[in-house]
């Protein structure tokens, strides 16, 4: 669900789209980044990262990381179950 929201870019500003694109392109690294590091990597600001997280219905970037990691792990588990 969160991945779909990031892909849709619904009501995102240009800078929020930059953050979303970076997240989608670097899913394996997001859990290790701080909001400041993500901002720097996506050429935006920490405030933009936090605003995007809140726009997605989350409390902040930490909440985004936890939710996104759980969603990725759930999808990976579903794929692994289908392969066995």
Short mmCIF file of N, CA, C and O in Angstrom, two decimals:
data_model
loop_
_atom_site.label_atom_id
_atom_site.label_comp_id
_atom_site.label_asym_id
_atom_site.label_seq_id
_atom_site.Cartn_x
_atom_site.Cartn_y
_atom_site.Cartn_z
N UNK A 1 0.81 -1.19 0.00
CA UNK A 1 0.00 0.00 0.00
C UNK A 1 0.87 1.27 0.00
O UNK A 1 0.63 2.18 -0.76
N UNK A 2 1.88 1.29 0.86
CA UNK A 2 2.77 2.44 0.90
C UNK A 2 3.58 2.54 -0.39
O UNK A 2 3.76 3.63 -0.93
N UNK A 3 4.02 1.41 -0.91
CA UNK A 3 4.75 1.41 -2.17
C UNK A 3 3.90 1.98 -3.30
O UNK A 3 4.39 2.76 -4.11
N UNK A 4 2.63 1.61 -3.32
CA UNK A 4 1.73 2.12 -4.35
C UNK A 4 1.56 3.63 -4.23
O UNK A 4 1.55 4.35 -5.23
N UNK A 5 1.42 4.11 -3.00
CA UNK A 5 1.28 5.55 -2.79
C UNK A 5 2.52 6.30 -3.27
O UNK A 5 2.41 7.37 -3.87
N UNK A 6 3.68 5.73 -3.02
CA UNK A 6 4.92 6.36 -3.47
C UNK A 6 5.00 6.38 -5.00
O UNK A 6 5.49 7.33 -5.59
N UNK A 7 4.52 5.33 -5.62
CA UNK A 7 4.56 5.24 -7.08
C UNK A 7 3.55 6.18 -7.74
O UNK A 7 3.80 6.71 -8.81
N UNK A 8 2.41 6.40 -7.09
CA UNK A 8 1.36 7.24 -7.66
C UNK A 8 1.73 8.72 -7.68
O UNK A 8 1.27 9.46 -8.54
N UNK A 9 2.50 9.17 -6.69
CA UNK A 9 2.88 10.59 -6.57
C UNK A 9 1.66 11.50 -6.44
O UNK A 9 1.68 12.65 -6.85
N UNK A 10 0.58 10.98 -5.88
CA UNK A 10 -0.66 11.75 -5.80
C UNK A 10 -0.51 12.93 -4.84
O UNK A 10 -0.20 12.77 -3.68
N UNK A 11 -0.72 14.13 -5.37
CA UNK A 11 -0.64 15.38 -4.62
C UNK A 11 0.76 15.67 -4.06
O UNK A 11 0.89 16.37 -3.05
N UNK A 12 1.79 15.12 -4.66
CA UNK A 12 3.16 15.38 -4.22
C UNK A 12 3.68 16.65 -4.88
O UNK A 12 3.40 16.91 -6.05
N UNK A 13 4.49 17.40 -4.14
CA UNK A 13 5.21 18.52 -4.74
C UNK A 13 6.36 17.95 -5.56
O UNK A 13 6.67 16.75 -5.48
N UNK A 14 7.02 18.79 -6.32
CA UNK A 14 8.16 18.34 -7.13
C UNK A 14 9.24 17.73 -6.24
O UNK A 14 9.82 16.68 -6.57
N UNK A 15 9.53 18.36 -5.11
CA UNK A 15 10.56 17.84 -4.22
C UNK A 15 10.13 16.54 -3.55
O UNK A 15 10.96 15.63 -3.36
N UNK A 16 8.87 16.43 -3.21
CA UNK A 16 8.36 15.18 -2.63
C UNK A 16 8.45 14.05 -3.65
O UNK A 16 8.76 12.90 -3.29
N UNK A 17 8.22 14.36 -4.92
CA UNK A 17 8.39 13.35 -5.97
C UNK A 17 9.84 12.90 -6.05
O UNK A 17 10.11 11.71 -6.25
N UNK A 18 10.76 13.83 -5.89
CA UNK A 18 12.19 13.48 -5.90
C UNK A 18 12.51 12.50 -4.77
O UNK A 18 13.23 11.52 -4.97
N UNK A 19 11.97 12.77 -3.59
CA UNK A 19 12.20 11.87 -2.45
C UNK A 19 11.58 10.51 -2.73
O UNK A 19 12.21 9.47 -2.52
N UNK A 20 10.34 10.50 -3.22
CA UNK A 20 9.65 9.24 -3.51
C UNK A 20 10.42 8.42 -4.54
O UNK A 20 10.59 7.20 -4.38
N UNK A 21 10.90 9.06 -5.58
CA UNK A 21 11.68 8.36 -6.61
C UNK A 21 12.96 7.77 -6.03
O UNK A 21 13.35 6.64 -6.36
N UNK A 22 13.61 8.53 -5.16
CA UNK A 22 14.84 8.02 -4.55
C UNK A 22 14.53 6.80 -3.68
O UNK A 22 15.23 5.79 -3.76
N UNK A 23 13.47 6.89 -2.90
CA UNK A 23 13.08 5.75 -2.05
C UNK A 23 12.82 4.52 -2.91
O UNK A 23 13.33 3.43 -2.63
N UNK A 24 12.03 4.67 -3.97
CA UNK A 24 11.68 3.54 -4.83
C UNK A 24 12.91 2.96 -5.53
O UNK A 24 12.96 1.75 -5.79
N UNK A 25 13.88 3.79 -5.83
CA UNK A 25 15.09 3.32 -6.52
C UNK A 25 16.12 2.71 -5.56
O UNK A 25 17.06 2.06 -6.02
N UNK A 26 15.95 2.96 -4.26
CA UNK A 26 16.93 2.49 -3.28
C UNK A 26 16.25 1.82 -2.09
O UNK A 26 16.61 2.05 -0.93
N UNK A 27 15.27 0.98 -2.35
CA UNK A 27 14.51 0.34 -1.28
C UNK A 27 15.38 -0.42 -0.29
O UNK A 27 15.09 -0.45 0.90
N UNK A 28 16.45 -1.00 -0.79
CA UNK A 28 17.33 -1.80 0.08
C UNK A 28 18.15 -0.95 1.04
O UNK A 28 18.68 -1.46 2.02
N UNK A 29 18.24 0.34 0.80
CA UNK A 29 19.07 1.22 1.63
C UNK A 29 18.26 2.10 2.59
O UNK A 29 18.81 2.66 3.54
N UNK A 30 16.98 2.24 2.37
CA UNK A 30 16.16 3.20 3.12
C UNK A 30 16.18 2.93 4.61
O UNK A 30 16.25 3.86 5.42
N UNK A 31 16.15 1.69 5.03
CA UNK A 31 16.10 1.38 6.46
C UNK A 31 17.35 1.85 7.19
O UNK A 31 17.33 2.01 8.41
N UNK A 32 18.43 2.09 6.47
CA UNK A 32 19.68 2.50 7.10
C UNK A 32 19.90 4.02 7.07
O UNK A 32 20.84 4.52 7.67
N UNK A 33 19.02 4.76 6.38
CA UNK A 33 19.20 6.20 6.24
C UNK A 33 18.42 6.98 7.29
O UNK A 33 17.35 6.57 7.72
N UNK A 34 18.97 8.12 7.66
CA UNK A 34 18.23 9.07 8.49
C UNK A 34 17.47 9.99 7.55
O UNK A 34 17.72 10.00 6.34
N UNK A 35 16.56 10.79 8.11
CA UNK A 35 15.82 11.75 7.28
C UNK A 35 16.79 12.73 6.62
O UNK A 35 16.63 13.08 5.45
N UNK A 36 17.80 13.14 7.36
CA UNK A 36 18.79 14.07 6.81
C UNK A 36 19.59 13.46 5.68
O UNK A 36 19.88 14.12 4.68
N UNK A 37 19.97 12.19 5.85
CA UNK A 37 20.73 11.51 4.80
C UNK A 37 19.89 11.31 3.54
O UNK A 37 20.39 11.47 2.43
N UNK A 38 18.62 10.97 3.73
CA UNK A 38 17.72 10.82 2.57
C UNK A 38 17.54 12.16 1.87
O UNK A 38 17.55 12.23 0.65
N UNK A 39 17.39 13.21 2.65
CA UNK A 39 17.25 14.55 2.08
C UNK A 39 18.46 14.91 1.24
O UNK A 39 18.33 15.38 0.11
N UNK A 40 19.63 14.66 1.78
CA UNK A 40 20.87 14.98 1.06
C UNK A 40 20.97 14.15 -0.23
O UNK A 40 21.31 14.67 -1.29
N UNK A 41 20.66 12.85 -0.12
CA UNK A 41 20.76 11.95 -1.28
C UNK A 41 19.76 12.30 -2.38
O UNK A 41 20.04 12.11 -3.56
N UNK A 42 18.60 12.85 -1.98
CA UNK A 42 17.56 13.18 -2.96
C UNK A 42 17.56 14.67 -3.31
O UNK A 42 16.65 15.14 -4.00
N UNK A 43 18.58 15.39 -2.84
CA UNK A 43 18.74 16.82 -3.13
C UNK A 43 17.51 17.63 -2.69
O UNK A 43 17.04 18.51 -3.40
N UNK A 44 16.99 17.27 -1.50
CA UNK A 44 15.87 17.99 -0.94
C UNK A 44 16.22 18.38 0.49
O UNK A 44 17.39 18.39 0.85
N UNK A 45 15.23 18.67 1.30
CA UNK A 45 15.48 19.03 2.70
C UNK A 45 14.87 17.99 3.63
O UNK A 45 13.99 17.21 3.25
N UNK A 46 15.35 18.01 4.87
CA UNK A 46 14.82 17.10 5.88
C UNK A 46 13.32 17.38 6.08
O UNK A 46 12.53 16.45 6.25
N UNK A 47 12.93 18.64 6.03
CA UNK A 47 11.51 19.01 6.17
C UNK A 47 10.67 18.37 5.07
O UNK A 47 9.55 17.92 5.33
N UNK A 48 11.20 18.31 3.86
CA UNK A 48 10.47 17.69 2.75
C UNK A 48 10.26 16.20 3.01
O UNK A 48 9.19 15.66 2.77
N UNK A 49 11.29 15.54 3.54
CA UNK A 49 11.20 14.11 3.85
C UNK A 49 10.12 13.89 4.91
O UNK A 49 9.28 12.99 4.77
N UNK A 50 10.12 14.71 5.94
CA UNK A 50 9.13 14.57 7.02
C UNK A 50 7.73 14.89 6.49
O UNK A 50 6.78 14.16 6.79
N UNK A 51 7.59 15.94 5.69
CA UNK A 51 6.28 16.30 5.13
C UNK A 51 5.74 15.18 4.25
O UNK A 51 4.54 14.87 4.29
N UNK A 52 6.60 14.58 3.45
CA UNK A 52 6.15 13.47 2.60
C UNK A 52 5.67 12.32 3.47
O UNK A 52 4.62 11.73 3.20
N UNK A 53 6.40 12.01 4.51
CA UNK A 53 6.00 10.94 5.42
C UNK A 53 4.61 11.23 6.00
O UNK A 53 3.75 10.35 6.04
N UNK A 54 4.40 12.45 6.42
CA UNK A 54 3.11 12.84 7.00
C UNK A 54 2.01 12.83 5.94
O UNK A 54 0.88 12.44 6.21
N UNK A 55 2.34 13.24 4.73
CA UNK A 55 1.36 13.24 3.64
C UNK A 55 0.91 11.81 3.33
O UNK A 55 -0.22 11.59 2.89
N UNK A 56 1.78 10.85 3.60
CA UNK A 56 1.45 9.44 3.38
C UNK A 56 0.67 8.85 4.55
O UNK A 56 0.39 7.66 4.58
N UNK A 57 0.35 9.69 5.54
CA UNK A 57 -0.45 9.24 6.68
C UNK A 57 0.37 8.69 7.84
O UNK A 57 -0.18 8.02 8.71
N UNK A 58 1.65 8.97 7.83
CA UNK A 58 2.54 8.45 8.87
C UNK A 58 2.96 9.57 9.82
O UNK A 58 2.79 10.75 9.52
N UNK A 59 3.52 9.19 10.97
CA UNK A 59 3.91 10.19 11.97
C UNK A 59 5.21 10.91 11.64
O UNK A 59 5.45 12.00 12.13
N UNK A 60 6.05 10.29 10.84
CA UNK A 60 7.33 10.89 10.48
C UNK A 60 8.15 9.90 9.69
O UNK A 60 7.67 8.81 9.31
N UNK A 61 9.42 10.24 9.46
CA UNK A 61 10.26 9.40 8.62
C UNK A 61 10.54 8.05 9.26
O UNK A 61 10.58 7.03 8.57
N UNK A 62 10.73 8.03 10.58
CA UNK A 62 10.97 6.75 11.27
C UNK A 62 9.80 5.80 11.04
O UNK A 62 9.99 4.61 10.78
N UNK A 63 8.60 6.32 11.12
CA UNK A 63 7.39 5.54 10.87
C UNK A 63 7.36 5.05 9.42
O UNK A 63 6.98 3.92 9.14
N UNK A 64 7.79 5.90 8.49
CA UNK A 64 7.85 5.51 7.08
C UNK A 64 8.82 4.34 6.89
O UNK A 64 8.50 3.37 6.22
N UNK A 65 9.98 4.42 7.52
CA UNK A 65 10.97 3.35 7.39
C UNK A 65 10.43 2.03 7.93
O UNK A 65 10.57 0.99 7.28
N UNK A 66 9.79 2.07 9.09
CA UNK A 66 9.26 0.85 9.71
C UNK A 66 8.16 0.25 8.84
O UNK A 66 8.15 -0.95 8.56
N UNK A 67 7.24 1.09 8.40
CA UNK A 67 6.12 0.63 7.59
C UNK A 67 6.59 0.09 6.24
O UNK A 67 6.15 -0.97 5.78
N UNK A 68 7.51 0.79 5.62
CA UNK A 68 8.03 0.38 4.32
C UNK A 68 8.80 -0.93 4.42
O UNK A 68 8.62 -1.83 3.60
N UNK A 69 9.62 -1.06 5.44
CA UNK A 69 10.40 -2.29 5.64
C UNK A 69 9.46 -3.48 5.87
O UNK A 69 9.66 -4.55 5.30
N UNK A 70 8.43 -3.27 6.68
CA UNK A 70 7.47 -4.34 6.93
C UNK A 70 6.74 -4.74 5.64
O UNK A 70 6.56 -5.94 5.37
N UNK A 71 6.37 -3.76 4.84
CA UNK A 71 5.67 -4.04 3.59
C UNK A 71 6.58 -4.80 2.62
O UNK A 71 6.15 -5.76 1.97
N UNK A 72 7.83 -4.40 2.53
CA UNK A 72 8.78 -5.08 1.65
C UNK A 72 8.99 -6.51 2.11
O UNK A 72 9.00 -7.44 1.30
N UNK A 73 9.16 -6.70 3.42
CA UNK A 73 9.36 -8.05 3.96
C UNK A 73 8.15 -8.93 3.73
O UNK A 73 8.28 -10.12 3.43
N UNK A 74 6.96 -8.35 3.86
CA UNK A 74 5.73 -9.10 3.63
C UNK A 74 5.64 -9.53 2.17
O UNK A 74 5.30 -10.67 1.87
N UNK A 75 5.96 -8.61 1.25
CA UNK A 75 5.91 -8.95 -0.18
C UNK A 75 6.97 -10.00 -0.52
O UNK A 75 6.71 -10.90 -1.30
N UNK A 76 8.15 -9.89 0.08
CA UNK A 76 9.21 -10.87 -0.16
C UNK A 76 8.78 -12.24 0.35
O UNK A 76 9.02 -13.24 -0.30
N UNK A 77 8.14 -12.27 1.49
CA UNK A 77 7.65 -13.53 2.04
C UNK A 77 6.60 -14.16 1.17
O UNK A 77 6.59 -15.37 0.96
N UNK A 78 5.73 -13.35 0.60
CA UNK A 78 4.69 -13.85 -0.29
C UNK A 78 5.30 -14.44 -1.55
O UNK A 78 4.89 -15.49 -2.02
N UNK A 79 6.31 -13.78 -2.08
CA UNK A 79 6.99 -14.27 -3.28
C UNK A 79 7.71 -15.58 -2.99
O UNK A 79 7.65 -16.52 -3.75
N UNK A 80 8.41 -15.64 -1.84
CA UNK A 80 9.13 -16.86 -1.46
C UNK A 80 8.18 -18.01 -1.27
O UNK A 80 8.48 -19.15 -1.62
N UNK A 81 7.00 -17.77 -0.71
CA UNK A 81 6.01 -18.83 -0.51
C UNK A 81 5.52 -19.37 -1.85
O UNK A 81 5.29 -20.56 -1.99
N UNK A 82 5.37 -18.48 -2.82
CA UNK A 82 4.90 -18.90 -4.13
C UNK A 82 5.95 -19.73 -4.87
O UNK A 82 5.62 -20.59 -5.68
N UNK A 83 7.22 -19.48 -4.58
CA UNK A 83 8.30 -20.17 -5.28
C UNK A 83 8.55 -21.57 -4.72
O UNK A 83 9.11 -22.40 -5.39
N UNK A 84 8.13 -21.83 -3.49
CA UNK A 84 8.38 -23.16 -2.89
C UNK A 84 7.26 -24.09 -3.10
O UNK A 84 6.27 -23.88 -3.64
#
